[in-house]
């Protein structure tokens, strides 16, 4: 059982920010040269890229439990000048950085879907650098701490209150969580690249 | 009826963008209205940007394991008055010879002519062969007629279901469309065939 302190306020803020359509106004715009460069890099090539998207979902060093991306999209963004600048700007926090990628750049990607075991394969890639993004969705069991509103009172001999401690109730809840994978990969000409398991 | 639905959708889209609404309840209300408005039109892909790709299945032929699907990108571009350009993809289930063929086609609606402005074939062994454009020619019956219909008629693109066409994927690279077709349209039959041979 994995115990994570559930922070309701933080969850609500993240939820609000992740679905608000206002974010679509923020990204850095792409100019026609950037678009031309990305389209060129997505042209037909002869290299392949294989891998398996995974995440450590529980356990220590000896009893680790892995989760695999089941039918998840894997994106490859060609590392154009635009993407290189974006990477320099947001390499400390790609999750936030994703909101600053222009919608055109999201269109100009290679995309495949993982199979049931998390394996994916890109065909027909051109040699070059790419930014890989995917996620592993897994179920986590959380322990939620609730204040019952009642307290344990310690009384002295004259029934005076010395101390009171609140009584909590613990509820086990299951939640679907996402582990995001961000990785820069470099592919050679006519090369069959094996990434192995990526986390 | 169709015009009303699309105008509601556009209005909501514009409203959300202009006002940068941060109200979660309103957002969900808008979202549900959009879904309801689009419900009668069938599943549609968004082709709002030049970089968007909207691959629709326009024709199919053959029987397993030699099936062929013709996809057309409904993000049609106007080359000059009367002439439109559409990306077309022909995916082969059996890769013994060709894997897929993709071409950019131009159609002249008035003269009922078409030409290819560039194409490439990917063979089963991974070899790529580039093809030069072709001269203007009359549109033959068959899959090219279906592609011409999609390219020339905005009504067909806005109501693909009525004309036996279906949305498939919004991915940019044709090769990813082919792989998606193999994974989701053709895979079950291939599995059955494998089980049968065992």
Coordinates of C-alpha atoms in Angstrom, one line a residue:
Chain A
X1 CA 0.0 0.0 0.0
X2 CA 1.5 3.3 -1.1
X3 CA 0.6 6.2 1.1
X4 CA 0.6 9.6 -0.4
X5 CA -0.6 12.6 1.4
X6 CA -3.6 13.8 -0.5
X7 CA -3.6 17.6 -0.9
X8 CA -7.1 18.6 -2.1
X9 CA -6.3 22.3 -2.7
X10 CA -3.2 21.4 -4.9
X11 CA -5.2 18.8 -6.8
X12 CA -7.9 21.4 -7.5
X13 CA -5.4 24.0 -8.7
X14 CA -3.7 21.4 -11.0
X15 CA -7.0 20.3 -12.4
X16 CA -8.1 23.9 -13.1
X17 CA -4.9 24.8 -14.8
X18 CA -4.8 21.6 -16.9
X19 CA -8.2 22.0 -18.4
X20 CA -8.6 25.8 -18.7
X21 CA -8.8 26.7 -22.4
X22 CA -7.1 30.0 -21.7
X23 CA -3.8 28.2 -21.8
X24 CA -4.2 27.9 -25.6
X25 CA -3.4 31.7 -25.8
X26 CA 0.0 31.4 -24.1
X27 CA 2.3 29.4 -26.4
X28 CA 5.3 31.0 -28.3
X29 CA 4.2 31.3 -31.9
X30 CA 6.0 29.5 -34.7
X31 CA 7.0 31.4 -37.9
X32 CA 6.8 30.0 -41.4
X33 CA 10.5 29.0 -41.3
X34 CA 10.0 27.0 -38.2
X35 CA 7.1 25.2 -39.8
X36 CA 9.1 24.5 -42.9
X37 CA 11.9 23.0 -40.9
X38 CA 9.6 20.7 -38.9
X39 CA 7.8 19.6 -42.0
X40 CA 11.1 18.8 -43.7
X41 CA 12.3 16.7 -40.7
X42 CA 9.0 14.7 -40.8
X43 CA 9.4 13.7 -44.4
X44 CA 10.0 10.0 -45.4
X45 CA 13.1 8.4 -43.8
X46 CA 14.5 5.0 -43.3
X47 CA 15.2 4.7 -39.6
X48 CA 13.2 3.1 -36.9
X49 CA 12.8 3.7 -33.2
X50 CA 11.6 1.1 -30.8
X51 CA 11.1 1.1 -27.1
X52 CA 8.9 0.3 -24.1
X53 CA 7.3 3.0 -21.9
X54 CA 7.3 2.1 -18.3
X55 CA 7.1 3.5 -14.8
X56 CA 8.0 2.3 -11.3
X57 CA 4.7 2.4 -9.5
X58 CA 5.6 0.9 -6.2
X59 CA 8.1 -0.9 -4.1
X60 CA 11.7 -0.5 -3.0
X61 CA 14.9 -1.7 -4.5
X62 CA 14.1 -5.4 -4.3
X63 CA 10.4 -5.6 -4.9
X64 CA 9.8 -2.9 -7.5
X65 CA 6.5 -3.1 -9.4
X66 CA 6.4 -1.7 -12.9
X67 CA 3.5 -0.3 -14.9
X68 CA 3.5 -0.1 -18.7
X69 CA 1.8 2.4 -21.0
X70 CA -1.2 0.6 -22.4
X71 CA -2.5 2.0 -25.6
X72 CA -1.0 5.4 -25.0
X73 CA 0.1 7.9 -27.6
X74 CA 3.8 8.4 -28.1
X75 CA 4.8 11.7 -29.6
X76 CA 8.1 12.5 -31.4
X77 CA 8.7 16.2 -31.8
X78 CA 11.5 17.0 -34.3
X79 CA 14.2 19.0 -32.6
X80 CA 14.0 22.1 -34.8
X81 CA 15.4 25.5 -33.9
X82 CA 12.0 26.3 -32.3
X83 CA 12.1 23.1 -30.2
X84 CA 15.7 23.6 -29.2
X85 CA 14.8 27.1 -27.9
X86 CA 11.8 25.6 -26.1
X87 CA 14.0 22.9 -24.5
X88 CA 16.5 25.5 -23.3
X89 CA 13.8 27.5 -21.7
X90 CA 11.8 24.6 -20.1
X91 CA 14.2 21.8 -19.5
X92 CA 13.8 22.2 -15.7
X93 CA 10.1 21.6 -15.9
X94 CA 8.7 19.9 -19.0
X95 CA 5.2 19.5 -17.5
X96 CA 4.8 23.3 -17.4
X97 CA 6.8 23.7 -20.6
X98 CA 4.2 21.7 -22.6
X99 CA 1.8 24.6 -22.2
X100 CA 4.2 26.8 -24.1
X101 CA 4.5 24.7 -27.2
X102 CA 2.6 26.2 -30.1
X103 CA -0.4 24.2 -31.4
X104 CA 1.3 24.0 -34.8
X105 CA 4.2 22.2 -33.3
X106 CA 1.8 19.7 -31.7
X107 CA 0.5 19.0 -35.1
X108 CA 3.9 18.5 -36.6
X109 CA 4.8 15.3 -34.7
X110 CA 5.3 11.7 -35.4
X111 CA 2.7 9.7 -33.4
X112 CA 2.2 6.0 -32.6
X113 CA 0.2 4.1 -30.0
X114 CA 1.8 1.6 -27.6
X115 CA 0.5 -1.9 -27.5
X116 CA -1.0 -3.5 -24.4
X117 CA 2.5 -4.1 -22.9
X118 CA 3.9 -0.6 -23.5
X119 CA 5.9 -1.4 -26.7
X120 CA 6.0 1.2 -29.5
X121 CA 7.7 1.4 -32.8
X122 CA 8.2 4.4 -35.1
X123 CA 9.0 3.7 -38.8
X124 CA 10.2 5.9 -41.6
X125 CA 12.1 8.4 -39.5
X126 CA 14.7 10.8 -40.8
X127 CA 18.1 10.9 -39.0
X128 CA 18.2 13.6 -36.3
X129 CA 17.2 14.6 -32.8
X130 CA 13.7 14.1 -31.5
X131 CA 11.9 14.9 -28.3
X132 CA 9.8 11.9 -27.1
X133 CA 6.8 12.4 -24.9
X134 CA 4.5 9.7 -23.6
X135 CA 2.8 8.8 -20.3
X136 CA 2.1 5.7 -18.2
X137 CA -1.3 5.6 -16.6
X138 CA -1.5 3.6 -13.4
X139 CA -3.7 3.1 -10.5
X140 CA -2.4 4.2 -7.1
X141 CA -3.9 3.5 -3.7
X142 CA -3.9 6.6 -1.5
X143 CA -4.7 7.0 2.2
X144 CA -6.9 10.0 2.8
X145 CA -6.8 11.5 6.3
X146 CA -10.1 13.2 7.5
X147 CA -10.8 15.1 10.7
X148 CA -13.8 13.5 12.4
X149 CA -14.5 16.6 14.4
X150 CA -14.1 14.7 17.7
X151 CA -11.2 14.8 20.1
X152 CA -9.5 12.6 22.7
X153 CA -9.4 14.6 25.9
X154 CA -6.8 14.0 28.7
X155 CA -8.3 15.0 32.0
X156 CA -6.7 15.7 35.4
X157 CA -8.0 14.6 38.8
X158 CA -10.5 17.4 39.0
X159 CA -11.8 16.7 35.4
X160 CA -10.0 19.6 34.0
X161 CA -8.7 19.3 30.4
X162 CA -5.0 18.9 30.2
X163 CA -4.7 18.2 26.5
X164 CA -6.9 17.3 23.5
X165 CA -5.9 15.4 20.4
X166 CA -8.2 15.3 17.3
X167 CA -9.5 12.0 16.1
X168 CA -8.8 11.2 12.4
X169 CA -10.4 8.7 10.2
X170 CA -8.4 7.1 7.4
X171 CA -10.0 6.2 4.1
X172 CA -8.3 4.2 1.4
X173 CA -9.0 5.6 -2.1
X174 CA -7.8 4.5 -5.5
X175 CA -6.8 7.0 -8.1
X176 CA -5.7 7.0 -11.7
X177 CA -2.3 8.8 -12.0
X178 CA -0.1 9.6 -14.9
X179 CA 3.7 9.2 -15.0
X180 CA 5.0 11.5 -17.8
X181 CA 8.1 10.5 -19.8
X182 CA 10.2 13.1 -21.6
X183 CA 13.3 12.1 -23.4
X184 CA 15.5 13.5 -26.1
X185 CA 16.6 10.7 -28.6
X186 CA 19.0 10.9 -31.4
X187 CA 18.6 8.7 -34.5
X188 CA 21.2 7.9 -37.1
X189 CA 20.7 7.4 -40.8
X190 CA 19.3 3.9 -41.7
X191 CA 19.5 3.0 -38.1
X192 CA 17.2 0.7 -36.1
X193 CA 17.4 2.2 -32.6
X194 CA 16.4 0.3 -29.6
X195 CA 15.6 2.5 -26.6
X196 CA 14.7 -0.4 -24.3
X197 CA 12.6 0.5 -21.3
X198 CA 12.2 4.2 -20.8
X199 CA 10.9 5.8 -17.6
Chain B
X1 CA -30.1 22.3 -39.2
X2 CA -26.4 21.6 -39.9
X3 CA -25.7 25.4 -40.2
X4 CA -27.2 26.0 -36.8
X5 CA -25.0 23.4 -35.2
X6 CA -21.8 24.6 -36.7
X7 CA -22.6 28.2 -35.8
X8 CA -23.2 27.3 -32.2
X9 CA -19.9 25.4 -32.1
X10 CA -18.0 28.3 -33.7
X11 CA -19.7 30.8 -31.3
X12 CA -18.7 28.8 -28.2
X13 CA -15.1 28.4 -29.6
X14 CA -14.8 32.1 -30.2
X15 CA -16.3 33.0 -26.9
X16 CA -13.9 30.8 -24.9
X17 CA -10.9 32.2 -26.8
X18 CA -11.9 35.8 -26.5
X19 CA -12.7 35.8 -22.8
X20 CA -10.1 33.3 -21.6
X21 CA -12.6 31.9 -19.3
X22 CA -11.3 30.4 -16.1
X23 CA -14.7 29.2 -14.8
X24 CA -14.6 25.5 -14.7
X25 CA -18.4 25.1 -14.6
X26 CA -18.9 27.2 -17.6
X27 CA -16.1 25.3 -19.4
X28 CA -17.8 22.0 -18.8
X29 CA -21.2 23.5 -19.9
X30 CA -19.5 24.7 -23.1
X31 CA -17.9 21.4 -23.7
X32 CA -21.1 19.5 -23.3
X33 CA -22.9 21.9 -25.6
X34 CA -20.2 21.4 -28.2
X35 CA -20.4 17.7 -27.9
X36 CA -24.2 17.9 -28.2
X37 CA -24.0 20.2 -31.2
X38 CA -21.5 18.0 -33.0
X39 CA -23.4 14.8 -32.1
X40 CA -25.7 14.9 -35.2
X41 CA -22.8 15.5 -37.6
X42 CA -20.8 12.3 -36.6
X43 CA -17.2 12.2 -35.6
X44 CA -15.2 15.0 -37.2
X45 CA -11.5 15.9 -37.0
X46 CA -10.4 19.5 -36.5
X47 CA -8.7 20.9 -39.6
X48 CA -8.4 24.5 -38.3
X49 CA -4.7 25.0 -39.0
X50 CA -2.6 24.6 -42.1
X51 CA -0.4 22.1 -40.2
X52 CA -3.4 20.0 -39.1
X53 CA -4.0 16.7 -40.8
X54 CA -7.5 15.2 -41.1
X55 CA -7.3 11.7 -42.5
X56 CA -10.6 10.2 -43.6
X57 CA -11.3 6.8 -45.1
X58 CA -12.8 7.6 -48.5
X59 CA -12.6 4.1 -50.2
X60 CA -11.8 0.5 -49.4
X61 CA -11.2 -2.5 -51.6
X62 CA -10.1 -6.1 -51.5
X63 CA -10.5 -8.9 -48.9
X64 CA -8.2 -9.9 -46.1
X65 CA -5.2 -10.2 -46.2
X66 CA -5.0 -8.1 -49.3
X67 CA -7.2 -5.2 -48.3
X68 CA -6.5 -1.6 -49.4
X69 CA -7.7 1.6 -47.8
X70 CA -7.7 5.0 -49.5
X71 CA -7.4 7.9 -47.1
X72 CA -7.7 11.6 -48.0
X73 CA -6.6 14.5 -45.9
X74 CA -9.7 16.8 -45.6
X75 CA -7.4 19.8 -45.0
X76 CA -7.9 20.8 -48.6
X77 CA -5.9 23.8 -49.9
X78 CA -7.0 26.2 -52.6
X79 CA -4.2 26.4 -55.1
X80 CA -5.8 28.9 -57.4
X81 CA -9.5 29.7 -58.3
X82 CA -11.1 26.4 -59.3
X83 CA -8.2 24.2 -58.4
X84 CA -7.8 22.5 -55.0
X85 CA -5.1 20.2 -53.6
X86 CA -5.6 17.2 -51.4
X87 CA -3.2 14.7 -49.8
X88 CA -4.1 11.1 -50.5
X89 CA -2.8 7.9 -49.0
X90 CA -3.2 4.3 -50.2
X91 CA -2.4 1.8 -47.5
X92 CA -1.9 -1.9 -48.3
X93 CA -2.6 -4.6 -45.8
X94 CA -0.3 -7.0 -47.5
X95 CA 3.2 -5.5 -47.6
X96 CA 4.8 -8.1 -50.0
X97 CA 5.0 -5.5 -52.7
X98 CA 3.9 -2.0 -51.6
X99 CA 3.5 -0.8 -48.1
X100 CA 1.8 2.5 -48.9
X101 CA 1.6 5.2 -51.6
X102 CA 1.1 8.8 -50.8
X103 CA 0.5 11.6 -53.3
X104 CA -0.7 15.3 -53.4
X105 CA -3.4 15.6 -56.0
X106 CA -4.8 18.7 -57.6
X107 CA -8.4 18.7 -59.0
X108 CA -9.9 21.1 -61.4
X109 CA -13.6 20.9 -60.7
X110 CA -14.9 22.7 -63.8
X111 CA -12.8 20.8 -66.3
X112 CA -13.1 17.5 -64.3
X113 CA -9.3 17.0 -64.5
X114 CA -6.7 15.9 -62.0
X115 CA -3.0 15.6 -61.7
X116 CA -0.4 14.5 -59.2
X117 CA 2.1 17.2 -58.0
X118 CA 4.4 14.8 -56.3
X119 CA 4.3 11.3 -54.7
X120 CA 6.3 8.6 -53.0
X121 CA 5.9 4.9 -52.6
X122 CA 7.2 2.9 -49.7
X123 CA 7.8 -0.7 -50.4
X124 CA 7.5 -3.6 -48.0
X125 CA 11.2 -3.8 -47.6
X126 CA 11.4 -0.1 -46.5
X127 CA 12.7 1.2 -49.8
X128 CA 11.3 4.6 -50.8
X129 CA 10.7 5.6 -54.4
X130 CA 9.9 9.2 -55.2
X131 CA 7.6 9.9 -58.2
X132 CA 7.4 13.1 -60.2
X133 CA 4.1 14.9 -60.8
X134 CA 1.9 13.9 -63.7
X135 CA 0.1 15.8 -66.5
X136 CA -3.6 16.9 -66.3
X137 CA -5.9 14.0 -67.1
X138 CA -9.6 13.2 -66.8
X139 CA -10.7 11.7 -63.5
X140 CA -11.4 8.0 -63.9
X141 CA -14.1 6.2 -62.0
X142 CA -13.1 4.3 -58.8
X143 CA -11.2 5.6 -55.8
X144 CA -10.0 8.8 -57.6
X145 CA -13.6 9.7 -58.2
X146 CA -14.2 9.4 -54.4
X147 CA -11.1 11.6 -53.7
X148 CA -12.3 14.2 -56.2
X149 CA -15.7 14.3 -54.6
X150 CA -14.1 15.0 -51.2
X151 CA -11.7 17.6 -52.7
X152 CA -14.2 19.5 -54.8
X153 CA -17.3 19.4 -52.5
X154 CA -17.1 21.2 -49.1
X155 CA -20.6 19.7 -48.3
X156 CA -19.1 16.2 -48.6
X157 CA -16.3 17.2 -46.2
X158 CA -18.7 18.6 -43.7
X159 CA -21.0 15.5 -43.9
X160 CA -18.6 12.7 -44.6
X161 CA -20.8 10.1 -43.0
X162 CA -23.6 10.7 -45.6
X163 CA -21.2 9.9 -48.4
X164 CA -19.7 6.7 -46.9
X165 CA -16.6 8.4 -45.6
X166 CA -15.3 8.2 -42.0
X167 CA -12.8 10.1 -39.8
X168 CA -9.7 8.1 -39.0
X169 CA -6.8 10.0 -37.6
X170 CA -5.3 13.5 -37.2
X171 CA -1.6 12.4 -37.3
X172 CA 0.8 14.3 -39.6
X173 CA 2.9 11.5 -41.1
X174 CA 1.2 9.1 -43.6
X175 CA 3.3 6.2 -42.3
X176 CA 1.7 6.7 -38.8
X177 CA -1.8 6.5 -40.4
X178 CA -0.8 3.2 -42.0
X179 CA 0.5 1.8 -38.7
X180 CA -2.6 2.9 -37.0
X181 CA -4.7 1.1 -39.6
X182 CA -2.6 -2.1 -39.1
X183 CA -3.0 -1.9 -35.3
X184 CA -6.7 -1.1 -35.1
X185 CA -8.4 -2.0 -38.4
X186 CA -6.5 -5.0 -39.7
X187 CA -4.9 -6.6 -36.6
X188 CA -7.9 -8.6 -35.4
X189 CA -8.2 -10.5 -38.7
X190 CA -4.5 -11.1 -38.8
X191 CA -4.7 -12.6 -35.3
X192 CA -7.6 -14.9 -36.4
X193 CA -5.6 -16.1 -39.4
X194 CA -2.6 -16.9 -37.3
X195 CA -4.7 -18.9 -34.8
X196 CA -6.3 -20.8 -37.7
X197 CA -2.9 -21.8 -39.1
X198 CA -1.8 -23.2 -35.7

